[in-house]
Amino acid sequence: MGPEFKVTPWEVSGDIDYDILVERFGTSHIDESLKDRLAGYGEMHPLLRRNVFYSHRDLPWLLDRYDKGQSFFMYTGRGPSGHTHLGHLMPWIFAKHLQDLFGANIYFQLTDDEKFLFRQDLELSDTRSMAYENALDFLALGFDPEKTRIILDTECIHSLYPLALKVSKKITFSTAKAVFGFDNSTNIGSIFYTSIQAAPCYLESDREGKQVPCLIPCGIDQDPHFRVARDVAPGLGYPKPALIYNKMFPGLEGGDKMSSSNPDATIYTTDKPKTVKRKVGKAFTGGCVSADEQREKGGNPEICAIFKYNYFLFEDDDSKLDELTARCRSGDILCGECKAELSAKINTFLESHQAKREEAREFIDQVSFDGFRW
Ligand code: TRP
């Protein structure tokens, strides 16, 4: 066993070693040549340049097909258990970039069923209303309405069910137990659920009656689902979905994953400027106990949550990031100033995001899959 950390679709804990995770899951690294190849379709996205999107399955295969004129579609999703936070937004931001580059259709699955089944404290009415809120955040990122469809599981089940059934017939209980850690006390809805998450992978192949490749940008914690979805695909006559995985977005408390179980270390898209300031103000940094000591010894950006936020989402310019690193290490910039700068950047982003979120209310029904209404 490697270091103690856990990454599953339901739980992420400990100090994640992302290289070991690739080995455990059996995914591949996105190496420099694959990065360059991707950059050849447009600009190199900072999340790719900085290896936040760092692992994949079958990406070169998908690109080979694309180069030969075979288009693909994309699929990603969200389990609506609460408000959207910055960590959720990250893969969607990248997905929007991919849609721009490749002109691909994208399906966004909101698993109100999943969160109802896995969370004792949530009713279907709760997960549905959160799904609506999460969908607004997704749409606020500017996806092309002509090429984007929102799937709400309980509303779109008639389209998903035939596919989910085919998947479920190929997965035994012992596979589900081995992959997801279920036992005899697991409710039977949870055991079936992975077949619902697999279904959209084959949606366009099924509708078009031909093999249409699928690309899924998402957090690497979702890999267990897609391992299963890939295993059953050939037996159903569908191509295996390709994946592009990101690392988890860090929490403000210094942990490896931003998590709603610690709301004070989590920035929600609906947070007010004052709230952002307060949360960022309390963040874990790589600073010293006193200002004097820090001026003398400098800080440590490597362990600093504020630095990670700049690295992941809020400072795209490499030279500015290098300058910040140098100023931190030399003790030239102290944590208070750095926090104030980050709060300002986050609030600028959220102000515009929140406005676009409101606009999305106007067209959300037009982009629902199968034409359901919220
Ligand atoms: N299980 C995911 C979650 O809890 C939701 C989800 C459904 C998803 N389909 C997906 C995530 C496809 C990524 C890609 O958030």
Short mmCIF file of C-alpha atoms and ligand atoms in Angstrom, two decimals:
data_model
loop_
_atom_site.label_atom_id
_atom_site.label_comp_id
_atom_site.label_asym_id
_atom_site.label_seq_id
_atom_site.Cartn_x
_atom_site.Cartn_y
_atom_site.Cartn_z
CA MET A 1 0.00 0.00 0.00
CA GLY A 2 1.17 3.50 -0.81
CA PRO A 3 0.66 6.57 1.38
CA GLU A 4 -2.59 6.87 3.28
CA PHE A 5 -5.08 8.68 1.14
CA LYS A 6 -8.44 7.82 -0.25
CA VAL A 7 -10.03 8.89 -3.52
CA THR A 8 -13.43 7.44 -4.37
CA PRO A 9 -16.54 9.02 -5.93
CA TRP A 10 -17.97 9.43 -2.40
CA GLU A 11 -14.92 10.27 -0.34
CA VAL A 12 -11.63 12.09 -0.81
CA SER A 13 -9.28 12.24 2.18
CA GLY A 14 -5.62 12.40 3.15
CA ASP A 15 -2.66 13.78 1.28
CA ILE A 16 -3.24 12.78 -2.32
CA ASP A 17 -0.27 11.55 -4.31
CA TYR A 18 -1.52 12.06 -7.84
CA ASP A 19 1.16 9.90 -9.44
CA ILE A 20 0.29 6.97 -7.22
CA LEU A 21 -3.37 7.54 -7.98
CA VAL A 22 -2.70 7.15 -11.70
CA GLU A 23 -1.07 3.80 -10.94
CA ARG A 24 -3.85 2.67 -8.63
CA PHE A 25 -6.56 3.55 -11.12
CA GLY A 26 -4.60 2.47 -14.17
CA THR A 27 -5.11 5.75 -16.05
CA SER A 28 -2.39 7.47 -18.11
CA HIS A 29 -0.46 10.66 -17.56
CA ILE A 30 -0.93 13.55 -19.95
CA ASP A 31 2.69 13.93 -21.02
CA GLU A 32 4.31 16.92 -22.71
CA SER A 33 3.75 15.58 -26.20
CA LEU A 34 0.05 15.05 -25.56
CA LYS A 35 -0.16 18.56 -24.10
CA ASP A 36 1.46 19.93 -27.23
CA ARG A 37 -0.87 17.94 -29.40
CA LEU A 38 -3.88 19.36 -27.56
CA ALA A 39 -2.45 22.87 -27.82
CA GLY A 40 -2.32 22.34 -31.57
CA TYR A 41 -6.12 22.71 -31.75
CA GLY A 42 -6.03 26.19 -30.19
CA GLU A 43 -4.27 27.81 -27.29
CA MET A 44 -2.87 25.85 -24.36
CA HIS A 45 -5.29 26.25 -21.49
CA PRO A 46 -3.62 27.17 -18.15
CA LEU A 47 -5.26 24.18 -16.46
CA LEU A 48 -3.49 21.94 -18.96
CA ARG A 49 -0.22 23.87 -18.97
CA ARG A 50 -0.08 23.61 -15.17
CA ASN A 51 -0.97 19.92 -15.12
CA VAL A 52 -4.22 20.40 -13.22
CA PHE A 53 -5.74 18.32 -15.99
CA TYR A 54 -3.11 15.66 -15.78
CA SER A 55 -4.45 12.22 -16.58
CA HIS A 56 -6.57 10.55 -19.23
CA ARG A 57 -7.93 7.42 -20.81
CA ASP A 58 -7.85 6.98 -24.59
CA LEU A 59 -7.42 10.65 -25.38
CA PRO A 60 -5.00 10.06 -28.31
CA TRP A 61 -7.47 7.55 -29.74
CA LEU A 62 -10.23 10.16 -29.63
CA LEU A 63 -8.00 12.80 -31.24
CA ASP A 64 -6.92 10.37 -33.98
CA ARG A 65 -10.58 9.86 -34.84
CA TYR A 66 -11.22 13.59 -34.73
CA ASP A 67 -8.26 14.27 -37.04
CA LYS A 68 -9.79 11.86 -39.52
CA GLY A 69 -13.05 13.79 -39.46
CA GLN A 70 -15.03 11.85 -36.87
CA SER A 71 -16.56 14.24 -34.37
CA PHE A 72 -17.12 13.39 -30.73
CA PHE A 73 -19.45 14.61 -28.01
CA MET A 74 -18.70 15.51 -24.41
CA TYR A 75 -20.36 14.58 -21.18
CA THR A 76 -19.87 15.73 -17.61
CA GLY A 77 -22.03 16.08 -14.54
CA ARG A 78 -22.71 17.04 -10.99
CA GLY A 79 -24.29 15.38 -7.98
CA PRO A 80 -26.60 18.15 -6.70
CA SER A 81 -26.08 17.94 -2.95
CA GLY A 82 -25.52 21.63 -2.30
CA HIS A 83 -24.46 24.90 -3.85
CA THR A 84 -21.74 24.92 -6.48
CA HIS A 85 -18.27 25.80 -5.26
CA LEU A 86 -15.14 26.83 -7.15
CA GLY A 87 -13.90 23.24 -7.24
CA HIS A 88 -16.98 22.14 -9.15
CA LEU A 89 -16.58 24.97 -11.61
CA MET A 90 -13.03 24.05 -12.57
CA PRO A 91 -13.72 21.03 -14.85
CA TRP A 92 -16.68 22.89 -16.38
CA ILE A 93 -14.45 25.83 -17.25
CA PHE A 94 -12.16 23.40 -19.03
CA ALA A 95 -15.11 21.67 -20.70
CA LYS A 96 -16.25 25.02 -22.09
CA HIS A 97 -12.76 25.56 -23.50
CA LEU A 98 -12.94 22.11 -25.15
CA GLN A 99 -16.35 22.89 -26.60
CA ASP A 100 -14.91 26.05 -28.14
CA LEU A 101 -11.93 24.17 -29.57
CA PHE A 102 -13.74 21.17 -30.99
CA GLY A 103 -17.29 22.40 -31.46
CA ALA A 104 -18.54 19.37 -29.58
CA ASN A 105 -22.01 18.83 -28.14
CA ILE A 106 -22.02 18.55 -24.38
CA TYR A 107 -24.44 16.82 -22.00
CA PHE A 108 -24.50 17.86 -18.37
CA GLN A 109 -25.97 15.21 -16.11
CA LEU A 110 -27.48 16.28 -12.80
CA THR A 111 -27.80 13.22 -10.64
CA ASP A 112 -30.64 14.15 -8.29
CA ASP A 113 -31.25 10.39 -7.93
CA GLU A 114 -27.65 9.72 -6.84
CA LYS A 115 -27.58 12.31 -4.10
CA PHE A 116 -31.02 11.23 -2.86
CA LEU A 117 -29.83 7.63 -2.63
CA PHE A 118 -26.42 8.25 -1.09
CA ARG A 119 -27.31 11.01 1.35
CA GLN A 120 -29.56 10.17 4.28
CA ASP A 121 -30.32 13.83 4.89
CA LEU A 122 -31.60 14.78 1.43
CA GLU A 123 -35.04 14.37 -0.14
CA LEU A 124 -35.68 14.30 -3.87
CA SER A 125 -37.16 17.80 -3.66
CA ASP A 126 -33.87 19.01 -2.15
CA THR A 127 -31.65 17.46 -4.79
CA ARG A 128 -33.91 18.75 -7.53
CA SER A 129 -33.78 22.32 -6.35
CA MET A 130 -30.01 22.11 -5.93
CA ALA A 131 -29.78 20.66 -9.43
CA TYR A 132 -31.47 23.79 -10.75
CA GLU A 133 -29.01 26.01 -8.90
CA ASN A 134 -26.04 23.96 -10.14
CA ALA A 135 -27.34 24.08 -13.73
CA LEU A 136 -27.35 27.89 -13.56
CA ASP A 137 -23.66 27.81 -12.65
CA PHE A 138 -22.88 25.48 -15.50
CA LEU A 139 -24.73 27.61 -18.03
CA ALA A 140 -23.20 30.81 -16.67
CA LEU A 141 -19.87 29.65 -18.08
CA GLY A 142 -21.06 30.38 -21.60
CA PHE A 143 -21.61 27.02 -23.26
CA ASP A 144 -23.17 27.21 -26.72
CA PRO A 145 -26.93 26.72 -26.11
CA GLU A 146 -27.27 24.99 -29.49
CA LYS A 147 -24.73 22.36 -28.45
CA THR A 148 -25.52 21.95 -24.78
CA ARG A 149 -28.16 19.86 -23.03
CA ILE A 150 -28.93 19.49 -19.34
CA ILE A 151 -29.99 16.04 -18.18
CA LEU A 152 -31.91 15.88 -14.90
CA ASP A 153 -31.99 12.19 -14.11
CA THR A 154 -35.49 11.95 -12.68
CA GLU A 155 -36.92 13.94 -15.63
CA CYS A 156 -34.92 12.28 -18.39
CA ILE A 157 -35.10 8.76 -17.08
CA HIS A 158 -37.11 7.47 -20.05
CA SER A 159 -34.10 8.22 -22.27
CA LEU A 160 -31.51 6.94 -19.82
CA TYR A 161 -33.32 3.84 -18.64
CA PRO A 162 -32.93 1.56 -21.70
CA LEU A 163 -29.18 2.31 -21.71
CA ALA A 164 -28.86 1.93 -17.94
CA LEU A 165 -30.64 -1.42 -18.11
CA LYS A 166 -28.23 -2.72 -20.71
CA VAL A 167 -25.31 -1.61 -18.56
CA SER A 168 -26.74 -3.04 -15.35
CA LYS A 169 -27.22 -6.46 -16.92
CA LYS A 170 -23.46 -6.63 -17.50
CA ILE A 171 -22.38 -5.64 -13.99
CA THR A 172 -22.50 -8.20 -11.20
CA PHE A 173 -22.97 -7.37 -7.53
CA SER A 174 -19.48 -8.63 -6.85
CA THR A 175 -18.02 -6.15 -9.37
CA ALA A 176 -20.02 -3.32 -7.79
CA LYS A 177 -18.78 -4.36 -4.35
CA ALA A 178 -15.16 -4.53 -5.49
CA VAL A 179 -15.23 -1.22 -7.37
CA PHE A 180 -17.34 0.88 -5.01
CA GLY A 181 -16.93 -0.86 -1.66
CA PHE A 182 -20.64 -1.71 -1.25
CA ASP A 183 -21.77 -4.29 1.28
CA ASN A 184 -24.99 -5.98 2.34
CA SER A 185 -26.19 -2.87 4.14
CA THR A 186 -26.01 -0.72 0.97
CA ASN A 187 -29.45 0.27 -0.34
CA ILE A 188 -30.26 -1.34 -3.68
CA GLY A 189 -30.73 1.99 -5.47
CA SER A 190 -27.10 2.86 -4.81
CA ILE A 191 -25.96 -0.44 -6.23
CA PHE A 192 -27.80 0.22 -9.50
CA TYR A 193 -26.79 3.87 -9.70
CA THR A 194 -23.52 3.50 -11.64
CA SER A 195 -25.51 2.30 -14.65
CA ILE A 196 -27.32 5.66 -14.68
CA GLN A 197 -24.01 7.54 -14.68
CA ALA A 198 -22.76 5.29 -17.47
CA ALA A 199 -25.80 5.83 -19.70
CA PRO A 200 -24.92 9.26 -21.17
CA CYS A 201 -21.57 7.84 -22.40
CA TYR A 202 -23.43 6.03 -25.16
CA LEU A 203 -26.19 8.56 -25.80
CA GLU A 204 -25.16 9.81 -29.22
CA SER A 205 -24.04 6.39 -30.42
CA ASP A 206 -27.45 5.05 -29.49
CA ARG A 207 -29.38 7.91 -31.09
CA GLU A 208 -27.36 8.02 -34.28
CA GLY A 209 -27.04 4.28 -34.67
CA LYS A 210 -23.29 4.55 -35.20
CA GLN A 211 -20.18 4.78 -33.06
CA VAL A 212 -19.84 8.33 -31.77
CA PRO A 213 -16.85 8.79 -29.42
CA CYS A 214 -17.48 10.44 -26.07
CA LEU A 215 -15.05 12.59 -24.04
CA ILE A 216 -15.63 13.17 -20.33
CA PRO A 217 -13.76 16.00 -18.58
CA CYS A 218 -14.07 15.55 -14.80
CA GLY A 219 -12.32 15.03 -11.48
CA ILE A 220 -10.28 11.86 -11.23
CA ASP A 221 -12.42 10.76 -8.26
CA GLN A 222 -15.09 9.72 -10.81
CA ASP A 223 -12.83 7.16 -12.50
CA PRO A 224 -14.38 4.09 -10.81
CA HIS A 225 -17.69 4.80 -12.56
CA PHE A 226 -16.07 5.21 -15.92
CA ARG A 227 -13.86 2.16 -15.56
CA VAL A 228 -17.06 0.17 -15.35
CA ALA A 229 -18.68 2.14 -18.18
CA ARG A 230 -15.66 1.40 -20.37
CA ASP A 231 -15.55 -2.28 -19.48
CA VAL A 232 -19.13 -2.90 -20.56
CA ALA A 233 -19.07 -0.70 -23.67
CA PRO A 234 -17.71 -3.19 -26.24
CA GLY A 235 -20.25 -5.80 -25.17
CA LEU A 236 -23.02 -3.30 -25.87
CA GLY A 237 -21.59 -2.25 -29.22
CA TYR A 238 -20.57 1.24 -28.09
CA PRO A 239 -17.12 2.88 -28.07
CA LYS A 240 -15.44 3.17 -24.69
CA PRO A 241 -15.72 6.74 -23.38
CA ALA A 242 -12.43 8.68 -23.31
CA LEU A 243 -11.58 10.69 -20.23
CA ILE A 244 -9.60 13.74 -19.26
CA TYR A 245 -9.12 14.07 -15.52
CA ASN A 246 -8.30 16.98 -13.23
CA LYS A 247 -6.76 16.99 -9.79
CA MET A 248 -9.04 18.00 -6.92
CA PHE A 249 -9.43 21.70 -6.23
CA PRO A 250 -7.89 22.46 -2.82
CA GLY A 251 -9.75 23.67 0.26
CA LEU A 252 -8.92 26.95 1.96
CA GLU A 253 -7.94 25.08 5.12
CA GLY A 254 -4.97 23.60 3.26
CA GLY A 255 -6.54 20.23 2.45
CA ASP A 256 -6.37 18.60 -0.97
CA LYS A 257 -10.04 18.94 -1.80
CA MET A 258 -12.50 21.76 -1.35
CA SER A 259 -15.42 20.17 0.40
CA SER A 260 -18.88 21.31 1.38
CA SER A 261 -18.43 19.53 4.70
CA ASN A 262 -16.27 22.50 5.67
CA PRO A 263 -18.27 25.52 4.42
CA ASP A 264 -15.83 28.04 5.87
CA ALA A 265 -13.02 26.63 3.75
CA THR A 266 -15.21 26.59 0.65
CA ILE A 267 -16.07 29.43 -1.72
CA TYR A 268 -19.54 29.04 -3.19
CA THR A 269 -20.50 30.74 -6.43
CA THR A 270 -23.28 32.47 -4.51
CA ASP A 271 -21.01 33.92 -1.81
CA LYS A 272 -21.12 37.67 -1.18
CA PRO A 273 -17.91 39.75 -1.33
CA LYS A 274 -17.84 40.06 2.46
CA THR A 275 -18.12 36.31 2.90
CA VAL A 276 -15.30 35.70 0.43
CA LYS A 277 -13.09 38.15 2.27
CA ARG A 278 -13.81 36.51 5.60
CA LYS A 279 -13.16 32.96 4.33
CA VAL A 280 -10.00 33.90 2.47
CA GLY A 281 -8.87 35.83 5.54
CA LYS A 282 -8.96 32.64 7.59
CA ALA A 283 -7.20 30.49 5.00
CA PHE A 284 -4.19 28.32 5.71
CA THR A 285 -1.00 29.88 4.33
CA GLY A 286 2.70 29.15 4.23
CA GLY A 287 3.45 32.20 6.33
CA CYS A 288 5.33 32.59 9.62
CA VAL A 289 3.85 33.36 13.03
CA SER A 290 4.91 37.00 13.06
CA ALA A 291 5.31 39.56 10.30
CA ASP A 292 8.88 40.26 11.38
CA GLU A 293 9.84 36.62 11.17
CA GLN A 294 8.23 36.33 7.75
CA ARG A 295 10.01 39.42 6.42
CA GLU A 296 13.21 37.77 7.49
CA LYS A 297 12.63 34.12 6.54
CA GLY A 298 10.00 34.41 3.82
CA GLY A 299 6.91 32.23 3.28
CA ASN A 300 6.35 28.85 1.72
CA PRO A 301 4.03 29.00 -1.32
CA GLU A 302 4.12 25.22 -1.76
CA ILE A 303 1.84 24.56 1.18
CA CYS A 304 -0.19 27.78 0.92
CA ALA A 305 -3.89 27.60 0.05
CA ILE A 306 -3.82 31.19 -1.25
CA PHE A 307 -1.01 30.32 -3.62
CA LYS A 308 -2.85 27.20 -4.81
CA TYR A 309 -5.90 29.30 -5.66
CA ASN A 310 -3.76 31.55 -7.80
CA TYR A 311 -2.17 28.53 -9.40
CA PHE A 312 -5.42 26.70 -10.14
CA LEU A 313 -7.77 29.46 -11.23
CA PHE A 314 -6.90 33.01 -10.39
CA GLU A 315 -3.55 33.85 -11.94
CA ASP A 316 -3.26 32.64 -15.52
CA ASP A 317 -0.13 34.63 -16.27
CA ASP A 318 2.94 32.47 -15.56
CA SER A 319 5.31 35.40 -15.15
CA LYS A 320 3.02 37.03 -12.58
CA LEU A 321 2.80 33.76 -10.72
CA ASP A 322 6.59 33.41 -10.69
CA GLU A 323 6.90 36.93 -9.40
CA LEU A 324 4.43 36.17 -6.61
CA THR A 325 6.38 33.04 -5.69
CA ALA A 326 9.64 34.98 -5.52
CA ARG A 327 8.12 37.81 -3.47
CA CYS A 328 6.61 35.29 -1.04
CA ARG A 329 9.85 33.35 -0.58
CA SER A 330 11.85 36.51 -0.03
CA GLY A 331 9.44 37.89 2.55
CA ASP A 332 8.63 40.86 0.33
CA ILE A 333 4.88 40.12 0.34
CA LEU A 334 3.08 39.07 3.51
CA CYS A 335 0.00 36.86 3.83
CA GLY A 336 -2.40 39.70 4.56
CA GLU A 337 -1.61 41.47 1.30
CA CYS A 338 -1.73 38.24 -0.66
CA LYS A 339 -5.12 37.36 0.83
CA ALA A 340 -6.50 40.79 0.00
CA GLU A 341 -5.34 40.43 -3.62
CA LEU A 342 -6.88 36.99 -3.95
CA SER A 343 -10.19 38.07 -2.38
CA ALA A 344 -10.37 40.91 -4.89
CA LYS A 345 -9.73 38.54 -7.82
CA ILE A 346 -12.32 36.02 -6.61
CA ASN A 347 -14.88 38.77 -6.06
CA THR A 348 -14.32 40.22 -9.53
CA PHE A 349 -14.86 36.77 -10.98
CA LEU A 350 -17.95 36.08 -8.85
CA GLU A 351 -19.57 39.40 -9.63
CA SER A 352 -19.63 38.64 -13.31
CA HIS A 353 -20.42 34.95 -12.76
CA GLN A 354 -23.41 35.82 -10.58
CA ALA A 355 -24.78 38.14 -13.26
CA LYS A 356 -24.48 35.43 -15.93
CA ARG A 357 -26.07 32.97 -13.54
CA GLU A 358 -29.15 35.21 -13.41
CA GLU A 359 -29.25 35.42 -17.19
CA ALA A 360 -29.18 31.64 -17.40
CA ARG A 361 -32.61 31.50 -15.72
CA GLU A 362 -34.02 32.92 -18.94
CA PHE A 363 -32.84 30.12 -21.21
CA ILE A 364 -32.40 27.13 -18.93
CA ASP A 365 -35.59 25.46 -20.22
CA GLN A 366 -34.37 25.80 -23.81
CA VAL A 367 -31.32 23.66 -23.15
CA SER A 368 -32.98 20.83 -21.25
CA PHE A 369 -32.51 17.39 -22.67
CA ASP A 370 -35.73 15.91 -24.10
CA GLY A 371 -37.36 19.30 -23.50
CA PHE A 372 -38.28 18.89 -19.83
CA ARG A 373 -39.24 22.00 -17.87
CA TRP A 374 -37.90 22.93 -14.46
N1 TRP B 1 -21.26 11.43 -9.57
C1 TRP B 1 -20.98 12.80 -9.88
C2 TRP B 1 -20.93 13.62 -8.59
O1 TRP B 1 -21.20 13.15 -7.52
C3 TRP B 1 -22.00 13.39 -10.82
C4 TRP B 1 -21.81 12.95 -12.25
C5 TRP B 1 -22.71 12.31 -13.05
C6 TRP B 1 -20.66 13.18 -13.06
N2 TRP B 1 -22.22 12.11 -14.28
C7 TRP B 1 -20.96 12.62 -14.32
C8 TRP B 1 -19.43 13.79 -12.83
C9 TRP B 1 -20.04 12.69 -15.37
C10 TRP B 1 -18.52 13.84 -13.86
C11 TRP B 1 -18.81 13.29 -15.12
O2 TRP B 1 -20.63 14.79 -8.62
#
